[in-house]
Coordinates of C-alpha atoms in Angstrom, one line a residue:
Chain M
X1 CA 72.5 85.4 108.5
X2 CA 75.4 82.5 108.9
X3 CA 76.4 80.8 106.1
X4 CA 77.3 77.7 106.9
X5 CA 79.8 74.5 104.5
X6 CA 79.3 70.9 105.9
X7 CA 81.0 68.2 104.3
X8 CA 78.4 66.3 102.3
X9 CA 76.8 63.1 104.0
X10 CA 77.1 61.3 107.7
X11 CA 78.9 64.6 109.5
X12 CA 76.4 66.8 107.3
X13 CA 73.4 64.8 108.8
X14 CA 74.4 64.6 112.0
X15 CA 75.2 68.5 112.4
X16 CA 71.8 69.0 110.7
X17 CA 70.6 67.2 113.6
X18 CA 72.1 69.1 116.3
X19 CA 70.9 72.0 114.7
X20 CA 67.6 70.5 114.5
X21 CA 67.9 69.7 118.3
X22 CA 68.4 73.3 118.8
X23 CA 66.0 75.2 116.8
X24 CA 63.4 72.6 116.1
X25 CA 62.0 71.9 113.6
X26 CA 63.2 69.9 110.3
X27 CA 67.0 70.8 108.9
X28 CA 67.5 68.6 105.7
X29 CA 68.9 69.0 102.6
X30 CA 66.3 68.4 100.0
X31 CA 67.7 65.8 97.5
X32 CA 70.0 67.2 95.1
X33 CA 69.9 70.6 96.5
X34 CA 73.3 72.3 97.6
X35 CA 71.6 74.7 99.3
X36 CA 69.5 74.6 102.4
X37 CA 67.8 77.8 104.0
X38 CA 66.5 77.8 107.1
X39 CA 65.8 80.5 109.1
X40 CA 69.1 82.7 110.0
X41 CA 70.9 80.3 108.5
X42 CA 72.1 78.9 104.8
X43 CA 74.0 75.7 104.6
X44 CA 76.1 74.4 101.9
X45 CA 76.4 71.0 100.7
X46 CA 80.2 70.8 99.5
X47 CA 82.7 68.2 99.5
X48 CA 85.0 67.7 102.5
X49 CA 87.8 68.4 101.4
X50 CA 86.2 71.8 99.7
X51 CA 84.6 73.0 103.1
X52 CA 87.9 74.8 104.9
X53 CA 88.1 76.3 101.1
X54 CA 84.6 77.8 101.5
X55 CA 85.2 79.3 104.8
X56 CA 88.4 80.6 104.0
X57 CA 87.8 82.7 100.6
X58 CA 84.3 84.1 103.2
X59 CA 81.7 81.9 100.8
X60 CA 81.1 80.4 104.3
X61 CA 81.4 81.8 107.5
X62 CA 81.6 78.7 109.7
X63 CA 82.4 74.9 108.3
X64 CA 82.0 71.7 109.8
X65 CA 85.5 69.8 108.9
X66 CA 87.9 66.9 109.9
X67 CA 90.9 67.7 111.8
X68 CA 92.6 65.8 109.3
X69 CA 91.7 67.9 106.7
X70 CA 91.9 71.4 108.4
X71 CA 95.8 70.1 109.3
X72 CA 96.5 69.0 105.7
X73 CA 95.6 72.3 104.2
X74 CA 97.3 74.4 107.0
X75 CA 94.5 77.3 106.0
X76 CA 94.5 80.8 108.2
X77 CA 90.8 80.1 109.8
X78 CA 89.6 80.1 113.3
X79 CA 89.3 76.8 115.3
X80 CA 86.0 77.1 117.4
X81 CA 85.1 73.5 118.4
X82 CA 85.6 70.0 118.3
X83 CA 81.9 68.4 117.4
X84 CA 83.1 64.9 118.4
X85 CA 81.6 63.8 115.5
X86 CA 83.4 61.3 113.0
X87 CA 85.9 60.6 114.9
X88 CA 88.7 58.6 113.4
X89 CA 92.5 58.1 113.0
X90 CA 95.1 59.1 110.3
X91 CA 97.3 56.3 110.4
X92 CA 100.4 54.4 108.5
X93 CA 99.1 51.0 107.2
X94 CA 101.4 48.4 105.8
X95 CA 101.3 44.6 104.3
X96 CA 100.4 42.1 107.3
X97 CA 103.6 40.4 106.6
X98 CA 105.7 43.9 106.7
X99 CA 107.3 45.9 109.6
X100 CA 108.0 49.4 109.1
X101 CA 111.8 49.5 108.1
X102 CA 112.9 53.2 109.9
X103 CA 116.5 52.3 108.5
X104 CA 115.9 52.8 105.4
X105 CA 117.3 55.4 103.8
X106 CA 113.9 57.0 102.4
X107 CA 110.4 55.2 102.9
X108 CA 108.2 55.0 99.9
X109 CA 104.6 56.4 100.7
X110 CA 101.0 56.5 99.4
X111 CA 98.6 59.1 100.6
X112 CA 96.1 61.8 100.1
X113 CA 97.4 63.7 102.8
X114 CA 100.9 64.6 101.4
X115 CA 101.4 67.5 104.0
X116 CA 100.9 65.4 106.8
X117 CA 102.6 62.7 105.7
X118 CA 105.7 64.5 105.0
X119 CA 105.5 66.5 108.5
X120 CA 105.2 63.2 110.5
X121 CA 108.4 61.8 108.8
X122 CA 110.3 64.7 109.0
X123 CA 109.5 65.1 112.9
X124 CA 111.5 61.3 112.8
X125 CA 113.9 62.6 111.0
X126 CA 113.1 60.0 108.4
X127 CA 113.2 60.3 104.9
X128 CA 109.7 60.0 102.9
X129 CA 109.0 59.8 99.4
X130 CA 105.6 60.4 99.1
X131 CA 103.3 59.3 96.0
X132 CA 100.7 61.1 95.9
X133 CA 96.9 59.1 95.0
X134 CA 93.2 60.2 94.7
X135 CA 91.8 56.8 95.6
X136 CA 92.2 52.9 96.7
X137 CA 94.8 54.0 98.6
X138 CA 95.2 50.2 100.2
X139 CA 96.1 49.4 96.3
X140 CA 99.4 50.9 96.3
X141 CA 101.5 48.4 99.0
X142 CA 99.9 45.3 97.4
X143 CA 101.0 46.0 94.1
X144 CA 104.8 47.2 95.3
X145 CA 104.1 50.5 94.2
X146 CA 105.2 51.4 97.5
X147 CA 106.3 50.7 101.5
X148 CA 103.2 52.3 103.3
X149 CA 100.5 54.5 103.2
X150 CA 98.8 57.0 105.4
X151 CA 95.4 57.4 105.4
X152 CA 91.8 57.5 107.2
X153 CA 91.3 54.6 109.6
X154 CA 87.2 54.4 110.9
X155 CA 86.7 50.6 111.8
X156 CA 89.6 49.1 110.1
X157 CA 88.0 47.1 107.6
X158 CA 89.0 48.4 104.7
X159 CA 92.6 47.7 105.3
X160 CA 91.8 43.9 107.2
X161 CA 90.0 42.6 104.2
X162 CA 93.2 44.3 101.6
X163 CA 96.0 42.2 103.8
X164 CA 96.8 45.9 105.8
X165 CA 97.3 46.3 108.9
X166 CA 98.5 49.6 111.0
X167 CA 101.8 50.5 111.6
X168 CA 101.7 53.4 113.5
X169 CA 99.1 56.1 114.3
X170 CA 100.0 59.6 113.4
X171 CA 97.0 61.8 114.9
X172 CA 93.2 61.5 115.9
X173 CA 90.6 63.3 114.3
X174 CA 87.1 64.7 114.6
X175 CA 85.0 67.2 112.7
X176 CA 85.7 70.7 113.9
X177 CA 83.6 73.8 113.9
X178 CA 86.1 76.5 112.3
X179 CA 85.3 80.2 111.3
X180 CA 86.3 82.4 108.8
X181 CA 88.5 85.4 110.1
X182 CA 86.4 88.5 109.4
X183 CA 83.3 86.9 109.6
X184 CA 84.0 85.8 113.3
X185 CA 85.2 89.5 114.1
X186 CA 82.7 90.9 112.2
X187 CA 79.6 88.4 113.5
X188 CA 81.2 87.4 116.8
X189 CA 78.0 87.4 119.1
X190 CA 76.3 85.8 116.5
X191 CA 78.9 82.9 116.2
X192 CA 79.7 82.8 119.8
X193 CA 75.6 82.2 120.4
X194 CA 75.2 79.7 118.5
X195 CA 79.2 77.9 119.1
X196 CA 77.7 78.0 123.0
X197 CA 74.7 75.8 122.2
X198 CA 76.4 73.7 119.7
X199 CA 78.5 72.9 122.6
X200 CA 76.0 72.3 125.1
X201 CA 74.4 69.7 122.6
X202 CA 77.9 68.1 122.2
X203 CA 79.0 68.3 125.7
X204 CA 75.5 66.4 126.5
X205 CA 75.9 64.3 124.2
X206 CA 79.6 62.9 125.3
X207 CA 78.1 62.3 128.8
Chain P
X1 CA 106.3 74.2 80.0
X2 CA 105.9 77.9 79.7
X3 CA 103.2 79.4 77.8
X4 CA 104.5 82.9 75.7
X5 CA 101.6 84.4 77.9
X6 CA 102.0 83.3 80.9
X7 CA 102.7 85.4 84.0
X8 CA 103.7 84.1 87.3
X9 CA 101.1 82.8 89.9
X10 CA 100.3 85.3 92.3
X11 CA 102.3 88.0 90.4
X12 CA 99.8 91.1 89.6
X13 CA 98.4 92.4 86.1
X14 CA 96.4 95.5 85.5
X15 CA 95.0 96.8 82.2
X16 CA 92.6 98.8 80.8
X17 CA 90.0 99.7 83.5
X18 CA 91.6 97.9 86.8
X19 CA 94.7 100.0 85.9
X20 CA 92.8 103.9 85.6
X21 CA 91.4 102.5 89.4
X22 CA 94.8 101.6 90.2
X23 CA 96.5 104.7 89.7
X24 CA 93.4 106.8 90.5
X25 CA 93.7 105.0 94.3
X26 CA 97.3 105.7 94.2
X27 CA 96.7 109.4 93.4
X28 CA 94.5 110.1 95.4
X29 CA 96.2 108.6 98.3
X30 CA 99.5 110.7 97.2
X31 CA 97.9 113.9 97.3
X32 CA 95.7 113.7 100.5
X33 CA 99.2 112.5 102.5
X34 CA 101.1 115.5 101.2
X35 CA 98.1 117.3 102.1
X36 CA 98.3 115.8 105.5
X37 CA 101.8 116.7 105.6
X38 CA 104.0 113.7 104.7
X39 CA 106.9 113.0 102.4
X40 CA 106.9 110.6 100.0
X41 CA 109.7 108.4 99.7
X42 CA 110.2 105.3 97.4
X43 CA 112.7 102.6 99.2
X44 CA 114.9 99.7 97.1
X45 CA 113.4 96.6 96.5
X46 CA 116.4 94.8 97.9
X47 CA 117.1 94.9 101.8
X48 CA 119.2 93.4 104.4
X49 CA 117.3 93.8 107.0
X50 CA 113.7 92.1 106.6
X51 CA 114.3 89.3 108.0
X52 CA 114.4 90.9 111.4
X53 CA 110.8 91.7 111.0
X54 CA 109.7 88.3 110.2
X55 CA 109.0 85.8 112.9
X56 CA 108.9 82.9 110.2
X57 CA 111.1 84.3 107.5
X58 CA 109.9 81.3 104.9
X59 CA 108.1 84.4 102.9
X60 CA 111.2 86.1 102.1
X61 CA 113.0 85.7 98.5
X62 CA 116.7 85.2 99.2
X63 CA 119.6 86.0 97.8
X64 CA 123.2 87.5 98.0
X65 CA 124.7 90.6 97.5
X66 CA 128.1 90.6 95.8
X67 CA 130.5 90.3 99.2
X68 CA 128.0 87.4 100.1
X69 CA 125.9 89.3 102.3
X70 CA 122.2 87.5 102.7
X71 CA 119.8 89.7 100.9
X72 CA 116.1 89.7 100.9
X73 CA 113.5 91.3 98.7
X74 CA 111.2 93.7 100.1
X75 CA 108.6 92.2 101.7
X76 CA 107.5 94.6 103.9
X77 CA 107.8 98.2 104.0
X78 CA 107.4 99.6 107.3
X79 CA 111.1 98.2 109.2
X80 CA 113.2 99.8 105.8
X81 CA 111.2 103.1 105.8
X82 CA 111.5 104.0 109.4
X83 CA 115.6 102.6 109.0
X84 CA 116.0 104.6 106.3
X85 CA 114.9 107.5 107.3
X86 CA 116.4 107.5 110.5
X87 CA 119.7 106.2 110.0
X88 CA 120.4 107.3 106.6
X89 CA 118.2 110.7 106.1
X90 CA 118.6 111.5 109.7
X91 CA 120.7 114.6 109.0
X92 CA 119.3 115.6 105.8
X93 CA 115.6 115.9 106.8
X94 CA 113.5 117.0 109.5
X95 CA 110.4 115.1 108.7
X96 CA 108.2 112.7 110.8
X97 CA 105.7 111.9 108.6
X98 CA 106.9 109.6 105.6
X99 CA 104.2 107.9 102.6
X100 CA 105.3 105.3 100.1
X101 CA 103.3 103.5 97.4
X102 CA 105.4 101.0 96.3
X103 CA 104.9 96.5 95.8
X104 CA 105.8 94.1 98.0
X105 CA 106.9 90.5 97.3
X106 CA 106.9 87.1 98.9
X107 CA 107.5 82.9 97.9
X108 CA 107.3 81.8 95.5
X109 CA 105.7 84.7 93.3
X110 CA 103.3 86.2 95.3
X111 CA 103.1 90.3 94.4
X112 CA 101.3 92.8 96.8
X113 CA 100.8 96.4 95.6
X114 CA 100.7 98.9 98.8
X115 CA 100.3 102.7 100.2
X116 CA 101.7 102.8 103.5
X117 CA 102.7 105.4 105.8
X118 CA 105.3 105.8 108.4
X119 CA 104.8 108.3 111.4
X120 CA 107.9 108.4 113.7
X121 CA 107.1 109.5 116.9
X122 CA 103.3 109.0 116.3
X123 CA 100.2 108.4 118.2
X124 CA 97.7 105.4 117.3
X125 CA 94.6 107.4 116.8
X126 CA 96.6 109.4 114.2
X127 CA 97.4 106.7 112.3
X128 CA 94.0 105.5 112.5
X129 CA 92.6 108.6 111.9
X130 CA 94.8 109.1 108.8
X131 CA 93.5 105.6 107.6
X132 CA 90.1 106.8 107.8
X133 CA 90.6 109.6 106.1
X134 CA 92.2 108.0 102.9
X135 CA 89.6 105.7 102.8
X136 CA 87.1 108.1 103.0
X137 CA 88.2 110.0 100.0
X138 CA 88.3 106.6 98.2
X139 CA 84.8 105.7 99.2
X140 CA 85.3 103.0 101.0
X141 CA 84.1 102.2 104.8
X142 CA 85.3 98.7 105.8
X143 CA 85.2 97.4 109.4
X144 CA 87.9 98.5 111.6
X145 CA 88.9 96.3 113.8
X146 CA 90.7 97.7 116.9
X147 CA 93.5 94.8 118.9
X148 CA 96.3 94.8 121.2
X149 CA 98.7 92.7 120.4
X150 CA 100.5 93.3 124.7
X151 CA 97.3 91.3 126.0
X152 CA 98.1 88.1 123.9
X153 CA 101.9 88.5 125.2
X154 CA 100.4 89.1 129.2
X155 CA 98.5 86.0 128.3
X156 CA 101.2 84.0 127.5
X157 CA 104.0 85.3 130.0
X158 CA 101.8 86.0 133.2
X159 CA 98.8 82.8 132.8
X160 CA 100.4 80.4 131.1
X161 CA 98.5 80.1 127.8
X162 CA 100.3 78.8 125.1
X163 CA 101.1 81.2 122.2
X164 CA 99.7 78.6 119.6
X165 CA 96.4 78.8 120.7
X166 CA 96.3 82.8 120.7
X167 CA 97.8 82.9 117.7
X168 CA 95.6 80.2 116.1
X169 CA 92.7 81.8 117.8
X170 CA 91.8 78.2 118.9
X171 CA 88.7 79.4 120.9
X172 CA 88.0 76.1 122.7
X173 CA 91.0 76.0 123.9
X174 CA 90.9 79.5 124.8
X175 CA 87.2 79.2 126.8
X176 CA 88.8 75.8 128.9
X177 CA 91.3 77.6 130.5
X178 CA 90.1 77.6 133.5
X179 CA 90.3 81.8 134.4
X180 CA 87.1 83.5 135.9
X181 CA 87.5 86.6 133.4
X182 CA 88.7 84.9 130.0
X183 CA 84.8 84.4 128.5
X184 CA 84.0 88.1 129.1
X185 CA 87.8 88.8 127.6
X186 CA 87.0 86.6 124.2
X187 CA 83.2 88.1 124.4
X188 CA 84.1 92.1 124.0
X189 CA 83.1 93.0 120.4
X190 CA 82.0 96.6 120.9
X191 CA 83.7 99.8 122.7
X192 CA 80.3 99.5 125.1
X193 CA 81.9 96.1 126.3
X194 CA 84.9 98.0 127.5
X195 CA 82.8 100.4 129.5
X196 CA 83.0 98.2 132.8
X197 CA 86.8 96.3 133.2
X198 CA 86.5 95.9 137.1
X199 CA 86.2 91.9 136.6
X200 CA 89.6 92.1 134.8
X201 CA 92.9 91.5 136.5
X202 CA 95.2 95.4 136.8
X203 CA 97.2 94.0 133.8
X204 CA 94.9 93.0 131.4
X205 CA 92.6 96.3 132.5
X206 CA 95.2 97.8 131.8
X207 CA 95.7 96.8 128.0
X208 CA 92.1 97.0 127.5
X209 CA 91.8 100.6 128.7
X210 CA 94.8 101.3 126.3
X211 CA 92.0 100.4 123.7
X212 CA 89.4 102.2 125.1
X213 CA 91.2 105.3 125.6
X214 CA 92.0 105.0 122.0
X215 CA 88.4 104.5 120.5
X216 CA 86.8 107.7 122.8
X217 CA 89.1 109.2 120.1
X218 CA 87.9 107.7 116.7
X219 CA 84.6 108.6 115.4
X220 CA 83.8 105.8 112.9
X221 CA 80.7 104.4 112.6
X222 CA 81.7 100.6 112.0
X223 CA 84.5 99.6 114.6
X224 CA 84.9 96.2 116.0
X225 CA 86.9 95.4 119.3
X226 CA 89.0 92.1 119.2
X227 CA 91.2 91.8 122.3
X228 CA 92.9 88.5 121.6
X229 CA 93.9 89.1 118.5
X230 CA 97.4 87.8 117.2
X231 CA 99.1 90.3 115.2
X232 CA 102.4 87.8 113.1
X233 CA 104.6 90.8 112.6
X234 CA 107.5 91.3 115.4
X235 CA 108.0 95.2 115.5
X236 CA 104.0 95.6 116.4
X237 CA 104.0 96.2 120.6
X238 CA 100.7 97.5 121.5
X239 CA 97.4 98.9 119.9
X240 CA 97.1 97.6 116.2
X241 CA 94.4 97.6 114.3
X242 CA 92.9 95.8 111.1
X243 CA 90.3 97.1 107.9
X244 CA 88.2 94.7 106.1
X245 CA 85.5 94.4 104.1
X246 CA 83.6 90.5 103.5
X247 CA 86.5 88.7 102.8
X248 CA 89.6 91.3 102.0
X249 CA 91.9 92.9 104.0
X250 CA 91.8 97.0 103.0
X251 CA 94.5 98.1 105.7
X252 CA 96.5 97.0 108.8
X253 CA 98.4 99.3 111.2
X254 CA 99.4 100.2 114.5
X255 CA 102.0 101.6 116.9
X256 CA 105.2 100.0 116.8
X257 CA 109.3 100.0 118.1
X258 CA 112.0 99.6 115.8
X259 CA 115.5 99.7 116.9
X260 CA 114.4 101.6 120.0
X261 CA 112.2 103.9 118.0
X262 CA 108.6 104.6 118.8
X263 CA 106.5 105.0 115.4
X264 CA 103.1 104.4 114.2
X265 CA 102.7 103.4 110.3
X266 CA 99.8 101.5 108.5
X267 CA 99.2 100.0 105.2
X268 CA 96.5 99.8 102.6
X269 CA 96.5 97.1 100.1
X270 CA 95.9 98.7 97.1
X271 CA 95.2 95.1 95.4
X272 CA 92.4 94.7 97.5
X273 CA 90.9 98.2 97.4
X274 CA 90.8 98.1 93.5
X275 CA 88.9 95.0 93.3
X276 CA 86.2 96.7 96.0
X277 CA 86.3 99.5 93.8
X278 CA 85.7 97.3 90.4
X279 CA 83.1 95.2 92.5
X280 CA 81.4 98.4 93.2
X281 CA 81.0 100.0 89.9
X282 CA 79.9 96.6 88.8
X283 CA 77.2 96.4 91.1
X284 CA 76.0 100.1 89.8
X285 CA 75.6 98.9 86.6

């Protein structure tokens, strides 16, 4: 049996589906319902940021997660694949009108992603202060509360229709298939099975 | 603010029932290492010398002795017991065979409670073996997963792949590399996969019959083999090996050089086994 966290809604559906592809039959999460057993398998409906969480305390073996969110947390689990699925950018937005000022002594940023943030800045030897939000991230330049912000960029509409544009981007991401430790050494046929034809479906699906 | 009852996250706190298990594990390992013939020794919680042990020494607590020397708090056992007893108890003991139950500590507050054992001179299937044994007498059998740590490093030096990946066990990027043998290499899970190495090149053969000579010598029923795997601490130079059970790490070990010194040691986290032990009698009930 593999238990399995996926990030509740689009990525969740669309693994589901590969799964589906795979196995046949019907993988969906009844309404509601934060748990889903099919077969050899359980998955878990958890929020995204909660899935590396899961798989690292073992409540999960395997996760399906953004890059962006396995390189925030920095978490001691097993990368296994890129699923080429969500793919987006982490990015700095500013105020249409703005440039980036890298003279400045210390640039005032808004993010969820404090980690990242602060690693991109100090790789430019730049100083950051970073404010740390929850939410309506695009608020923060408008209202002065600060310079920039980093955050998820899909289309870019968010930040076009809040007078943002994108300064600079800092990394792409993806959802990733990661593993936790013991469980991959202890179930590592098992994983490595099914990681193969997860890959086959993505591979064939990037063609 | 500070609450009056407060304790420090990550620092440890047994009472009552967790603390009888506690010192129940830690006398039971005590007397079945004297019985196996080694010495106890109890080292100071201060050091100079840990961070030489440490490829990223962010864990250590820092601070200065009074000529201004950098000193470190203990935050790992194995590099001051072997330097201690060789450098400073050289002439006053005979021993090879040293035990220790004693805490560890790392940033900010983290606390780690530990029985660890020291064998200068020693082989790897005696250190596993002793393990095992100590284990055994505490009831518990967790996975033992058997590594060595030279085949990351021949890896690295001799085809090019980059440490990060190994040590992140980034297994994509691990399958791309484009090396006829490196599938069956990440594949091998039991000892029955290192029956056959003739697709191997001599040196990595040769590191994985290091592991297979080692497991014709270890009868334990639940043993895992994990070639790629990247032990962090810098003194480890061959066969090492790692004990768990679901998600907690019982014991790590292996055979290791210090200063020139061959040694094998290992370490059970006695944090760990206590709260397999409370999960156990809980699940009795």
């Amino acid at each position: 049996m593999l238990t399995i966290a996926l990030p509740k809604g689009r990525i969740a559906e669309e693994t589901l589906e590969i799964f589906a592809e795979i196995f046949g039959g019907e993988f969906e999460f009844e309404s509601r319902k934060l748990i889903l057993d099919i077969g050899e398998f359980r998955f878990l409906n958890v929020r995204n940021q909660d899935v590396p969480t899961y798989v690292e305390h073992g409540a999960a073996d395997l996760g399906v997660v953004g890059l962006d969110v396995i390189t925030e947390k920095e978490l001691d689990i097993i990368s296994l694949l890129d699923m080429n699925l969500g793919k987006c950018r982490v990015a700095i937005g500013i105020k249409n009108d703005d440039e980036l000022d890298w003279n400045k002594p210390a640039i005032k940023v808004a993010t969820k992603m404090v980690n990242i943030t602060k690693n991109y800045f100090a790789q430019r030897a730049v100083g950051v202060e970073v404010v740390k939000l929850y939410g309506s991230i695009e608020l923060a330049p408008l209202v002065g509360l600060v310079d920039a912000i980093v955050d998820i960029v899909d289309t870019g509409n968010t930040m076009r229709e809040n007078g943002l544009k994108v300064a600079e981007n800092i990394m792409d991401s993806s959802a990733h298939l990661i593993a936790n430790k013991n469980s991959y050494y202890a179930k590592k046929d098992e994983i490595l099975s099914l990681y193969e034809k997860i890959n086959d479906v993505v591979k064939s699906r990037v063609k | 603010m500070i609450f009056e009852h407060e304790i420090p996250s990550g620092s440890r706190l047994y009472f009552g029932k967790s603390a009888r298990i506690k010192r129940e594990i830690e006398n039971t390992a005590a007397m079945s290492l004297e019985e196996l013939g080694f010495e106890e020794i109890s080292t100071p919680i201060f050091s100079y010398h840990q961070h030489e042990s440490f490829k990223d020494p962010r864990p250590l607590i820092r601070l200065n002795d009074s000529a201004n020397h950098k000193v470190t708090l203990r935050a790992d056992s194995t590099a001051d017991v072997v330097r201690i007893v060789t450098k400073r108890l050289g002439r006053s003991t005979e021993s090879k065979k040293w035990f220790y139950i004693q805490p560890i500590v790392s940033f900010p507050t983290h606390e780690q409670y530990q029985i660890g054992a020291e064998i200068i001179d020693g082989s790897f299937e005696e250190v596993v073996a002793t393990t095992i044994t100590l284990l055994g007498k505490l009831e518990l059998s967790p996975v033992l997963q058997l590594a060595n740590i030279r085949i990351p490093h021949v890896l690295n030096q001799r085809y090019d792949v980059p440490l990060e990946w190994l040590s992140s066990t980034n297994i994509e990027k691990i399958l791309g590399i484009d090396l006829p043998w490196m599938e069956k290499l990440v594949r091998i899970h039991t000892m029955e996969d290192l029956d056959d190495l003739g697709d191997f090149p001599e040196d990595i053969a040769q590191e994985l019959g290091r592991i297979r000579e080692a497991t014709a010598n270890i009868a334990y029923p639940h043993v895992v083999i994990s070639p790629l795997y990247y032990v962090n601490m810098q003194y480890y130079d061959s066969l090492t090996f790692r004990m768990f059970e679901a998600n907690d790490l019982i014991a790590t070990g292996g055979i290791y050089t210090i200063e020139g010194l061959k040694a094998s040691g290992f370490a059970l986290y006695t944090d760990e086994c206590v709260a397999q032990k409370m999960n156990k009698k809980q699940e009795m009930k």
